[in-house]
Amino acid sequence: MVQFVHPSRDDITLEGVLAALSDPMRLRIVKSMVGQPGCMSCTEAAPCPDMAKSTLSNHFRILREAGLIRTEKKGVEHRNVVRQDDMEARFPGLLKTILGFCDDPRRSNG
Amino acid sequence: MVQFVHPSRDDITLEGVLAALSDPMRLRIVKSMVGQPGCMSCTEAAPCPDMAKSTLSNHFRILREAGLIRTEKKGVEHRNVVRQDDMEARFPGLLKTILGFCDDPRRSNG
DNA sequence: TCAATGGTTCCATATTTATGAACTATTGAA
DNA sequence: TTCAATAGTTCATAAATATGGAACCATTGA
């Protein structure tokens, strides 16, 4: 049984967030998720279809442990959402500022 | 003869900046430099005195190549400044937003 | 010319990251 | 039940990156 561990809001660190977003792939994953109304499966949120499953899984784990996303098991899929409220409470404006400077991956090749 | 290569303003990338700032040591280096009126030597800007010279040198190289700082040789020292104007022009508000969330290293143990 | 200072570069080691293969959990069909 | 398909995770290993000691370079001052 896979259980996902998410840090509580106050345990989210600036360095963790920056490290998580310093990878181009993870930055694009978060960007694509923020632009989406609901939650997304790992495969849906992946901006790069030819990436190894294990690598993708690892990226989601890093985003999760940094506190950027929340993952819940729903059927056979894992549904992911960006923790925008927690991020805004912890680091007001940070996520919006950063994401505002990177291109939306679904606009270019969606 | 050591020559420092700095990226031009337009070549500064978001991912490069985030990667450079995702390291706790480099984040503190930049933070301590921004709070300073003039420029600082590598040793002065180092928030951690027991760090190996080679490691420190590597951190400054990464910050330089990311476009966050400018390094000039002045006598026996290397003088470093944060490229605040270039950063502001390229990614308005980003640096101030990020640095606003990390503690000033010289206030706690300066 | 020599010693001291402030870094850089090189190299070996340690840590981190990426990926294929094997595995787990859920769904749906027979 | 059982079987196949789907969606991810975990493990082991290969590749990339960070660390730090040693040697080195450039400048200053005696």
mmCIF file with all atom_site columns, C-alpha atoms in Angstrom, chain B residues 16-91:
data_model
loop_
_atom_site.group_PDB
_atom_site.id
_atom_site.type_symbol
_atom_site.label_atom_id
_atom_site.label_alt_id
_atom_site.label_comp_id
_atom_site.label_asym_id
_atom_site.label_entity_id
_atom_site.label_seq_id
_atom_site.pdbx_PDB_ins_code
_atom_site.Cartn_x
_atom_site.Cartn_y
_atom_site.Cartn_z
_atom_site.occupancy
_atom_site.B_iso_or_equiv
_atom_site.pdbx_formal_charge
_atom_site.auth_seq_id
_atom_site.auth_comp_id
_atom_site.auth_asym_id
_atom_site.auth_atom_id
_atom_site.pdbx_PDB_model_num
ATOM 1  C CA . GLY B 1 16 ? 19.454 29.021 -14.346 1.00 0.00 ? 16 GLY B CA 1
ATOM 2  C CA . VAL B 1 17 ? 18.530 31.556 -11.701 1.00 0.00 ? 17 VAL B CA 1
ATOM 3  C CA . LEU B 1 18 ? 16.372 29.102 -9.776  1.00 0.00 ? 18 LEU B CA 1
ATOM 4  C CA . ALA B 1 19 ? 19.044 26.421 -9.943  1.00 0.00 ? 19 ALA B CA 1
ATOM 5  C CA . ALA B 1 20 ? 21.648 28.862 -8.687  1.00 0.00 ? 20 ALA B CA 1
ATOM 6  C CA . LEU B 1 21 ? 19.448 29.971 -5.813  1.00 0.00 ? 21 LEU B CA 1
ATOM 7  C CA . SER B 1 22 ? 18.273 26.476 -4.930  1.00 0.00 ? 22 SER B CA 1
ATOM 8  C CA . ASP B 1 23 ? 21.473 25.864 -2.993  1.00 0.00 ? 23 ASP B CA 1
ATOM 9  C CA . PRO B 1 24 ? 21.284 27.123 0.600   1.00 0.00 ? 24 PRO B CA 1
ATOM 10 C CA . MET B 1 25 ? 24.828 28.417 0.549   1.00 0.00 ? 25 MET B CA 1
ATOM 11 C CA . ARG B 1 26 ? 24.403 30.354 -2.666  1.00 0.00 ? 26 ARG B CA 1
ATOM 12 C CA . LEU B 1 27 ? 21.098 31.772 -1.508  1.00 0.00 ? 27 LEU B CA 1
ATOM 13 C CA . ARG B 1 28 ? 22.811 33.122 1.581   1.00 0.00 ? 28 ARG B CA 1
ATOM 14 C CA . ILE B 1 29 ? 25.701 34.462 -0.445  1.00 0.00 ? 29 ILE B CA 1
ATOM 15 C CA . VAL B 1 30 ? 23.364 36.449 -2.673  1.00 0.00 ? 30 VAL B CA 1
ATOM 16 C CA . LYS B 1 31 ? 21.303 37.593 0.259   1.00 0.00 ? 31 LYS B CA 1
ATOM 17 C CA . SER B 1 32 ? 24.351 38.912 2.091   1.00 0.00 ? 32 SER B CA 1
ATOM 18 C CA . MET B 1 33 ? 25.569 40.695 -1.040  1.00 0.00 ? 33 MET B CA 1
ATOM 19 C CA . VAL B 1 34 ? 22.255 42.401 -1.718  1.00 0.00 ? 34 VAL B CA 1
ATOM 20 C CA . GLY B 1 35 ? 22.185 43.821 1.784   1.00 0.00 ? 35 GLY B CA 1
ATOM 21 C CA . GLN B 1 36 ? 25.605 45.353 1.241   1.00 0.00 ? 36 GLN B CA 1
ATOM 22 C CA . PRO B 1 37 ? 26.117 48.788 -0.333  1.00 0.00 ? 37 PRO B CA 1
ATOM 23 C CA . GLY B 1 38 ? 29.218 48.041 -2.441  1.00 0.00 ? 38 GLY B CA 1
ATOM 24 C CA . CYS B 1 39 ? 30.795 44.892 -3.716  1.00 0.00 ? 39 CYS B CA 1
ATOM 25 C CA . MET B 1 40 ? 32.253 42.088 -1.690  1.00 0.00 ? 40 MET B CA 1
ATOM 26 C CA . SER B 1 41 ? 35.138 39.703 -1.975  1.00 0.00 ? 41 SER B CA 1
ATOM 27 C CA . CYS B 1 42 ? 34.348 36.021 -2.124  1.00 0.00 ? 42 CYS B CA 1
ATOM 28 C CA . THR B 1 43 ? 35.553 35.526 1.411   1.00 0.00 ? 43 THR B CA 1
ATOM 29 C CA . GLU B 1 44 ? 33.523 38.439 2.729   1.00 0.00 ? 44 GLU B CA 1
ATOM 30 C CA . ALA B 1 45 ? 30.350 37.237 1.065   1.00 0.00 ? 45 ALA B CA 1
ATOM 31 C CA . ALA B 1 46 ? 30.767 33.698 2.322   1.00 0.00 ? 46 ALA B CA 1
ATOM 32 C CA . PRO B 1 47 ? 28.301 33.129 5.148   1.00 0.00 ? 47 PRO B CA 1
ATOM 33 C CA . CYS B 1 48 ? 30.130 30.000 6.198   1.00 0.00 ? 48 CYS B CA 1
ATOM 34 C CA . PRO B 1 49 ? 33.793 30.526 7.086   1.00 0.00 ? 49 PRO B CA 1
ATOM 35 C CA . ASP B 1 50 ? 34.724 26.862 7.323   1.00 0.00 ? 50 ASP B CA 1
ATOM 36 C CA . MET B 1 51 ? 33.934 26.088 3.720   1.00 0.00 ? 51 MET B CA 1
ATOM 37 C CA . ALA B 1 52 ? 36.666 24.875 1.386   1.00 0.00 ? 52 ALA B CA 1
ATOM 38 C CA . LYS B 1 53 ? 38.027 27.545 -0.926  1.00 0.00 ? 53 LYS B CA 1
ATOM 39 C CA . SER B 1 54 ? 37.409 25.376 -3.960  1.00 0.00 ? 54 SER B CA 1
ATOM 40 C CA . THR B 1 55 ? 33.785 24.834 -3.009  1.00 0.00 ? 55 THR B CA 1
ATOM 41 C CA . LEU B 1 56 ? 33.267 28.534 -2.431  1.00 0.00 ? 56 LEU B CA 1
ATOM 42 C CA . SER B 1 57 ? 34.912 29.329 -5.735  1.00 0.00 ? 57 SER B CA 1
ATOM 43 C CA . ASN B 1 58 ? 32.592 26.885 -7.444  1.00 0.00 ? 58 ASN B CA 1
ATOM 44 C CA . HIS B 1 59 ? 29.515 28.528 -5.886  1.00 0.00 ? 59 HIS B CA 1
ATOM 45 C CA . PHE B 1 60 ? 30.618 31.922 -7.156  1.00 0.00 ? 60 PHE B CA 1
ATOM 46 C CA . ARG B 1 61 ? 31.191 30.491 -10.615 1.00 0.00 ? 61 ARG B CA 1
ATOM 47 C CA . ILE B 1 62 ? 27.667 29.067 -10.667 1.00 0.00 ? 62 ILE B CA 1
ATOM 48 C CA . LEU B 1 63 ? 26.163 32.372 -9.520  1.00 0.00 ? 63 LEU B CA 1
ATOM 49 C CA . ARG B 1 64 ? 28.226 34.157 -12.174 1.00 0.00 ? 64 ARG B CA 1
ATOM 50 C CA . GLU B 1 65 ? 27.243 31.817 -14.981 1.00 0.00 ? 65 GLU B CA 1
ATOM 51 C CA . ALA B 1 66 ? 23.589 32.105 -13.985 1.00 0.00 ? 66 ALA B CA 1
ATOM 52 C CA . GLY B 1 67 ? 23.898 35.866 -14.399 1.00 0.00 ? 67 GLY B CA 1
ATOM 53 C CA . LEU B 1 68 ? 23.170 36.659 -10.778 1.00 0.00 ? 68 LEU B CA 1
ATOM 54 C CA . ILE B 1 69 ? 26.474 38.293 -9.957  1.00 0.00 ? 69 ILE B CA 1
ATOM 55 C CA . ARG B 1 70 ? 29.252 40.110 -11.710 1.00 0.00 ? 70 ARG B CA 1
ATOM 56 C CA . THR B 1 71 ? 32.839 39.441 -10.738 1.00 0.00 ? 71 THR B CA 1
ATOM 57 C CA . GLU B 1 72 ? 35.753 41.736 -11.392 1.00 0.00 ? 72 GLU B CA 1
ATOM 58 C CA . LYS B 1 73 ? 39.336 41.374 -10.454 1.00 0.00 ? 73 LYS B CA 1
ATOM 59 C CA . LYS B 1 74 ? 40.592 44.204 -8.297  1.00 0.00 ? 74 LYS B CA 1
ATOM 60 C CA . GLY B 1 75 ? 44.064 43.735 -6.975  1.00 0.00 ? 75 GLY B CA 1
ATOM 61 C CA . VAL B 1 76 ? 44.430 40.435 -5.275  1.00 0.00 ? 76 VAL B CA 1
ATOM 62 C CA . GLU B 1 77 ? 40.725 40.161 -4.614  1.00 0.00 ? 77 GLU B CA 1
ATOM 63 C CA . HIS B 1 78 ? 37.714 39.388 -6.738  1.00 0.00 ? 78 HIS B CA 1
ATOM 64 C CA . ARG B 1 79 ? 34.976 41.910 -6.215  1.00 0.00 ? 79 ARG B CA 1
ATOM 65 C CA . ASN B 1 80 ? 31.423 40.673 -6.600  1.00 0.00 ? 80 ASN B CA 1
ATOM 66 C CA . VAL B 1 81 ? 28.162 42.517 -7.040  1.00 0.00 ? 81 VAL B CA 1
ATOM 67 C CA . VAL B 1 82 ? 24.643 41.279 -7.570  1.00 0.00 ? 82 VAL B CA 1
ATOM 68 C CA . ARG B 1 83 ? 23.367 42.251 -11.031 1.00 0.00 ? 83 ARG B CA 1
ATOM 69 C CA . GLN B 1 84 ? 20.184 43.715 -9.594  1.00 0.00 ? 84 GLN B CA 1
ATOM 70 C CA . ASP B 1 85 ? 19.391 45.915 -12.595 1.00 0.00 ? 85 ASP B CA 1
ATOM 71 C CA . ASP B 1 86 ? 19.787 43.083 -15.066 1.00 0.00 ? 86 ASP B CA 1
ATOM 72 C CA . MET B 1 87 ? 17.756 40.742 -12.907 1.00 0.00 ? 87 MET B CA 1
ATOM 73 C CA . GLU B 1 88 ? 15.021 43.327 -12.483 1.00 0.00 ? 88 GLU B CA 1
ATOM 74 C CA . ALA B 1 89 ? 14.917 43.959 -16.216 1.00 0.00 ? 89 ALA B CA 1
ATOM 75 C CA . ARG B 1 90 ? 14.819 40.294 -17.074 1.00 0.00 ? 90 ARG B CA 1
ATOM 76 C CA . PHE B 1 91 ? 12.576 38.998 -14.277 1.00 0.00 ? 91 PHE B CA 1
#
